[in-house]
Coordinates of C-alpha atoms in Angstrom, one line a residue:
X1 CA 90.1 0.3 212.2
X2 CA 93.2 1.7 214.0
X3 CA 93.6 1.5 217.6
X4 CA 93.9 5.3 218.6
X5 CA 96.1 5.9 221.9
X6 CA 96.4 9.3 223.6
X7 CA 99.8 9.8 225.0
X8 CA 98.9 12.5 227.7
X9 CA 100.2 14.0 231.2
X10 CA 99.7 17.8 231.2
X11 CA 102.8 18.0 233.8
X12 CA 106.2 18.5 231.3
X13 CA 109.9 16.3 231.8
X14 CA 108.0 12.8 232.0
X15 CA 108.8 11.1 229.4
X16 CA 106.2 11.5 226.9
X17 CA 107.2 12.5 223.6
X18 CA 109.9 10.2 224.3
X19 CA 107.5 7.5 224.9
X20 CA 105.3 8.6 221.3
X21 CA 108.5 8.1 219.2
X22 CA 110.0 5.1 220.7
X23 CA 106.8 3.0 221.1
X24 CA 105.8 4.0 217.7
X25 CA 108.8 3.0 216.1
X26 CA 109.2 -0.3 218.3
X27 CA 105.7 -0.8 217.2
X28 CA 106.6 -0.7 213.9
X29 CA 109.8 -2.6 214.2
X30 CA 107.1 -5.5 214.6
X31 CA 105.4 -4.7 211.5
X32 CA 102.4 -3.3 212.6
X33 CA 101.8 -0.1 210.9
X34 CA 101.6 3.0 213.1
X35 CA 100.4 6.8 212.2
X36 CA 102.4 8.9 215.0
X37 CA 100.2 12.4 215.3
X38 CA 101.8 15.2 216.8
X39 CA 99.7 17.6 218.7
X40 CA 102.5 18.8 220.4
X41 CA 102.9 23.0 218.7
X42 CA 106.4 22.1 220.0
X43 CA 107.0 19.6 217.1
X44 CA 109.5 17.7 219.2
X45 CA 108.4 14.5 218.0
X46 CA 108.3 16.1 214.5
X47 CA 111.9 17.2 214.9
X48 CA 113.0 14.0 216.5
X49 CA 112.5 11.9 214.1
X50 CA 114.3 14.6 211.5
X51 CA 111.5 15.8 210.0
X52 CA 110.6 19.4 209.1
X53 CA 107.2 20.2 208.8
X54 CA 105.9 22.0 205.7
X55 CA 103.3 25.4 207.6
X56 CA 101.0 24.1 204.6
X57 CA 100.8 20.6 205.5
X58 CA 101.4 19.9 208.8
X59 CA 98.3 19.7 211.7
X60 CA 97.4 23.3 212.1
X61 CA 96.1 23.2 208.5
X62 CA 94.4 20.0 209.0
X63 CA 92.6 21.2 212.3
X64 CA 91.6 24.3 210.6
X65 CA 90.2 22.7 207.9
X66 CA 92.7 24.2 205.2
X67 CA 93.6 20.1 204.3
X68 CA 93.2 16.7 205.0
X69 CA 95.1 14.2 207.4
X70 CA 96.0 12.1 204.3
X71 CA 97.7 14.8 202.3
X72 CA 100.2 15.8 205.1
X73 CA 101.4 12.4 206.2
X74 CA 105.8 12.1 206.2
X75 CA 107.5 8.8 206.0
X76 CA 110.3 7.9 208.3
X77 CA 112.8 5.6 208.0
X78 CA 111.0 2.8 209.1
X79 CA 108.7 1.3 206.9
X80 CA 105.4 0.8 209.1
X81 CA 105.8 4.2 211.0
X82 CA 103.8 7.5 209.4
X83 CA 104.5 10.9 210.9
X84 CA 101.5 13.3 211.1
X85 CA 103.6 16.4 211.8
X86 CA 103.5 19.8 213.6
X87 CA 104.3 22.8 213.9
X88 CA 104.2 26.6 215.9
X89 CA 101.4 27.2 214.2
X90 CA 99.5 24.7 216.2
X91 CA 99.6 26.8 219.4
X92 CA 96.8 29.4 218.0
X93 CA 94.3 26.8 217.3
X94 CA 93.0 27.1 220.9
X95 CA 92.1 30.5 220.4
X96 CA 90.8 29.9 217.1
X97 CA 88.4 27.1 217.8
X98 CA 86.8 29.2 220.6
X99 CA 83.3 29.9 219.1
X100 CA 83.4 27.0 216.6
X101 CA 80.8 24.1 217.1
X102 CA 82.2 20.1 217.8
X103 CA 85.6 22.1 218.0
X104 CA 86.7 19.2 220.7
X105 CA 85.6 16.1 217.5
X106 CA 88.3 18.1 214.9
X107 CA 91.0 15.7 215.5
X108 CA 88.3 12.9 215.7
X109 CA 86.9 13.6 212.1
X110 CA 91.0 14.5 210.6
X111 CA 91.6 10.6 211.9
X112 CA 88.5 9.0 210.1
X113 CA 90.2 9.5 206.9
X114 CA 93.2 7.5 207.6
X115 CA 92.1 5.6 210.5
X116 CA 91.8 2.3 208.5
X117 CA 95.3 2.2 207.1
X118 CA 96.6 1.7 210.2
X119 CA 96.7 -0.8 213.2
X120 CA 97.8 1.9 215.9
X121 CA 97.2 5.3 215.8
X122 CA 99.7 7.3 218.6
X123 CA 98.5 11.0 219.7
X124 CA 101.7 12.8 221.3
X125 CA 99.6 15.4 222.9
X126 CA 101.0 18.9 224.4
X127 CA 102.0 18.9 228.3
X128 CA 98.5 20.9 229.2
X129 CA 94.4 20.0 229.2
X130 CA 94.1 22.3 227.0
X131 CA 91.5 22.1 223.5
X132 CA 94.1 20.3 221.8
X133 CA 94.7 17.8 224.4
X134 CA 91.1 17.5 224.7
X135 CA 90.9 17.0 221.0
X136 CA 92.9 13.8 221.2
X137 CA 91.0 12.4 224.2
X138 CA 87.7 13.1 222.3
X139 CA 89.5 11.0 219.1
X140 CA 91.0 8.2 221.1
X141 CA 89.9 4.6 222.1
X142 CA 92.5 4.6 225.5
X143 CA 94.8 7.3 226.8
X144 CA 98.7 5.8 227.6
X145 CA 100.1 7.8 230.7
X146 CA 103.6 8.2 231.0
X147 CA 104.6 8.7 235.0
X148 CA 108.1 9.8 235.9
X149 CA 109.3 8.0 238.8
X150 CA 109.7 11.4 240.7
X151 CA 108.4 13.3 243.6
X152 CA 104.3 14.7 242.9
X153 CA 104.3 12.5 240.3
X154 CA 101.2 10.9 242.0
X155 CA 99.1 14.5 242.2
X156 CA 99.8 15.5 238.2
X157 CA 98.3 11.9 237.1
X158 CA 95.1 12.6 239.7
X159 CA 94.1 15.8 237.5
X160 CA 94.9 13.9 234.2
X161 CA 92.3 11.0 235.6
X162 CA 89.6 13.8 236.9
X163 CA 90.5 14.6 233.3
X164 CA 89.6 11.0 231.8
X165 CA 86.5 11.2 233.5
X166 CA 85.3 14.4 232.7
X167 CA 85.8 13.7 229.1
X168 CA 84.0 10.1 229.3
X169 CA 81.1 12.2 230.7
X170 CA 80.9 14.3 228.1
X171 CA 83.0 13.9 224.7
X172 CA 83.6 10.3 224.6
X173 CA 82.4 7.6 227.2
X174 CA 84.4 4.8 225.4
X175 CA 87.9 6.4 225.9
X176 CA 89.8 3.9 228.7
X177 CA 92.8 4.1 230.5
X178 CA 95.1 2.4 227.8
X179 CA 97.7 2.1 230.5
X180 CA 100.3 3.9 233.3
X181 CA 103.8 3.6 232.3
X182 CA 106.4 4.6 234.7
X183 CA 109.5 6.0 233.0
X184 CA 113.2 7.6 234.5
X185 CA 113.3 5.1 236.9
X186 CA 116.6 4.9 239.1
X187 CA 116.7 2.2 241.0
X188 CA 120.0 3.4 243.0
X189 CA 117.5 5.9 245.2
X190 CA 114.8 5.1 247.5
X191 CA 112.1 7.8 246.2
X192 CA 111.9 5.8 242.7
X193 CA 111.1 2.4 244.5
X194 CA 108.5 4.4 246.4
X195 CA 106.9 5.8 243.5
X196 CA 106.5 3.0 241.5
X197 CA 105.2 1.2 244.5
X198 CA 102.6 4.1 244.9
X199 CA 101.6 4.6 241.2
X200 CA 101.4 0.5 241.4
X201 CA 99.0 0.2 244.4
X202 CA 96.9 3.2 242.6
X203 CA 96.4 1.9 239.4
X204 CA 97.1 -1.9 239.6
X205 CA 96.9 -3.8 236.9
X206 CA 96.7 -0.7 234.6
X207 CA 100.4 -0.6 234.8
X208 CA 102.3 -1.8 232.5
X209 CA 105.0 -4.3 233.8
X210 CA 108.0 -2.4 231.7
X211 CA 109.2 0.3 233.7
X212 CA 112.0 2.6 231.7
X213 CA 114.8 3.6 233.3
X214 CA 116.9 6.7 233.4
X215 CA 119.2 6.3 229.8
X216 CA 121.7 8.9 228.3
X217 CA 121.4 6.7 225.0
X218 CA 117.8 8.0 225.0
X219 CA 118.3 11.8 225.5
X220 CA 120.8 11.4 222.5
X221 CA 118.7 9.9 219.8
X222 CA 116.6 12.8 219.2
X223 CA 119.8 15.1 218.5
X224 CA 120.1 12.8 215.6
X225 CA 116.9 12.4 214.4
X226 CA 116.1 8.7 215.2
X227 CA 114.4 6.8 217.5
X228 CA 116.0 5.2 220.1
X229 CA 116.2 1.5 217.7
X230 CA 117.9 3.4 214.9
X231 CA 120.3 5.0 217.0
X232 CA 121.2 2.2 219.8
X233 CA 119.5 -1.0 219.9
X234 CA 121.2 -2.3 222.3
X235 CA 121.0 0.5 225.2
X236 CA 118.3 -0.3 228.0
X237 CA 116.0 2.0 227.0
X238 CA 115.5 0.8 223.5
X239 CA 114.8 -2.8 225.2
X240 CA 112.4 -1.2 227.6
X241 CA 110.3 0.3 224.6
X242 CA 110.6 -2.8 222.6
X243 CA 109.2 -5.1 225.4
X244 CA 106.2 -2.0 226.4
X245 CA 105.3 -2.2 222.3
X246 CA 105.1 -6.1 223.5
X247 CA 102.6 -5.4 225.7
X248 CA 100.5 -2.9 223.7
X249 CA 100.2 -5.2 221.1
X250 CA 99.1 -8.1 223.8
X251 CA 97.0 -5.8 225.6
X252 CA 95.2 -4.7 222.0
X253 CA 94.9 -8.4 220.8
X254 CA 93.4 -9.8 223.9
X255 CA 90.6 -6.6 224.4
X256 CA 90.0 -7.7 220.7
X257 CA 89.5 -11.3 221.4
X258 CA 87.2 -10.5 224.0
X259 CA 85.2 -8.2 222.3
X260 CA 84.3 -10.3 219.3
X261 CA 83.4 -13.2 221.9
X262 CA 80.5 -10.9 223.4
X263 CA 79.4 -10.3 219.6
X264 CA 75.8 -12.0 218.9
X265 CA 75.7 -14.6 216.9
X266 CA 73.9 -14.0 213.4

């Protein structure tokens, strides 16, 4: 079964569709196959990766029930990354699902289909707490926090935890914090060093040790459709995503390990 990882912060600018494209294709890069979902009724990880999504087959209709995840699903140019992709459409599903029963499990029940096919399963979720980022909380085994290195940045992540909480109570008690990854880090200015000091004394060892750092080479990619590996392996940020996909992966493996050592015996 697919690891499924909410990338979520409901505050905009940090880093996170970013963070969905380039950890799913660094992911794949090491042959693990990965299903990127976009939730995002922006499409910018659709659009990022040069894709155009089809209104008939893209996640509105399989939200609404009009398809199936497995009929909608794009290749990209890497072999072991899968695009579920979006588009406009998406933003009237909140309204939509109002009255509708287990309207928080649609995602949830779209993923079952395909959820064996891959090893990670990324969720770029829209910058609010709204149904559909609720959706993918209520679907996921461990939400994946990107954290600009900025001022607030500490009292955005607080609601997303309340959040995490909140949702364990009710829709899903196994979701877990996957991880807190602090991204546009400058390590010229004094308020970045505080931040990640902060965000670090907060959330500990939920942190991942890769920090990204401010890169121009990673604002470009998307303008050409690629991920930051296809576009410039070599810049600093494609490094950065490369060693966090490192970590997922040794993160994943271990909680694995330690899982099927508490199994009983037959």
């Amino acid at each position: 079964m697919g690891h499924v990882i909410a990338i979520a912060n409901q505050k905009g600018g940090v880093g996170k569709t970013t963070t969905a494209i380039s950890l799913g294709a660094a992911l794949a890069i090491a042959e693990r196959p990965t299903l990127l979902v976009d939730m995002d009724p922006q499409a910018s990880s659709t659009q990022a990766l040069g894709l155009k999504a089809n209104t008939e087959s893209e996640m509105y209709a399989v939200l609404s029930g009009e398809t199936t995840m497995d009929r909608i699903l794009v290749p990209t140019d890497l072999e072991y990354l899968t695009v579920a992709p979006s588009s406009r459409d998406l933003v009237g599903l909140e309204v939509e699902l109002v009255g509708l029963a287990k309207r928080e499990y649609r995602l949830k029940e779209a993923i079952k289909v395909v959820r064996d096919r891959y090893e990670f399963i990324l969720i770029d979720c829209p910058p609010s707490l709204g149904l559909l980022t609720v959706n993918a909380l209520a679907a996921s085994d461990g939400i994946l926090i990107p954290v600009q290195c900025e001022y607030l940045a500490l009292e955005g992540v607080s609601e997303l935890v309340e959040t995490l909480y909140r949702i364990r109570a009710s829709l899903n008690p196994d979701l877990q914090l996957e991880g807190v990854l602090l991204t546009m880090y400058d390590d010229r200015t004094n308020l970045s060093k505080q931040v990640v000091a902060d965000i670090k004394q907060f959330f500990k060892d939920r942190v991942y040790r890769t920090i990204v750092p401010r890169n121009i080479r990673l604002g470009e990619a998307p303008s050409f459709g690629k991920p930051i590996m296809l576009y410039d392996i070599r810049s600093k940020g494609s490094e950065s995503y490369l060693n966090l996909a490192r970590e997922v992966i040794r993160r994943h493996e271990k909680t694995g390990t330690r899982q099927r050592s508490q199994q009983p015996h037959p």
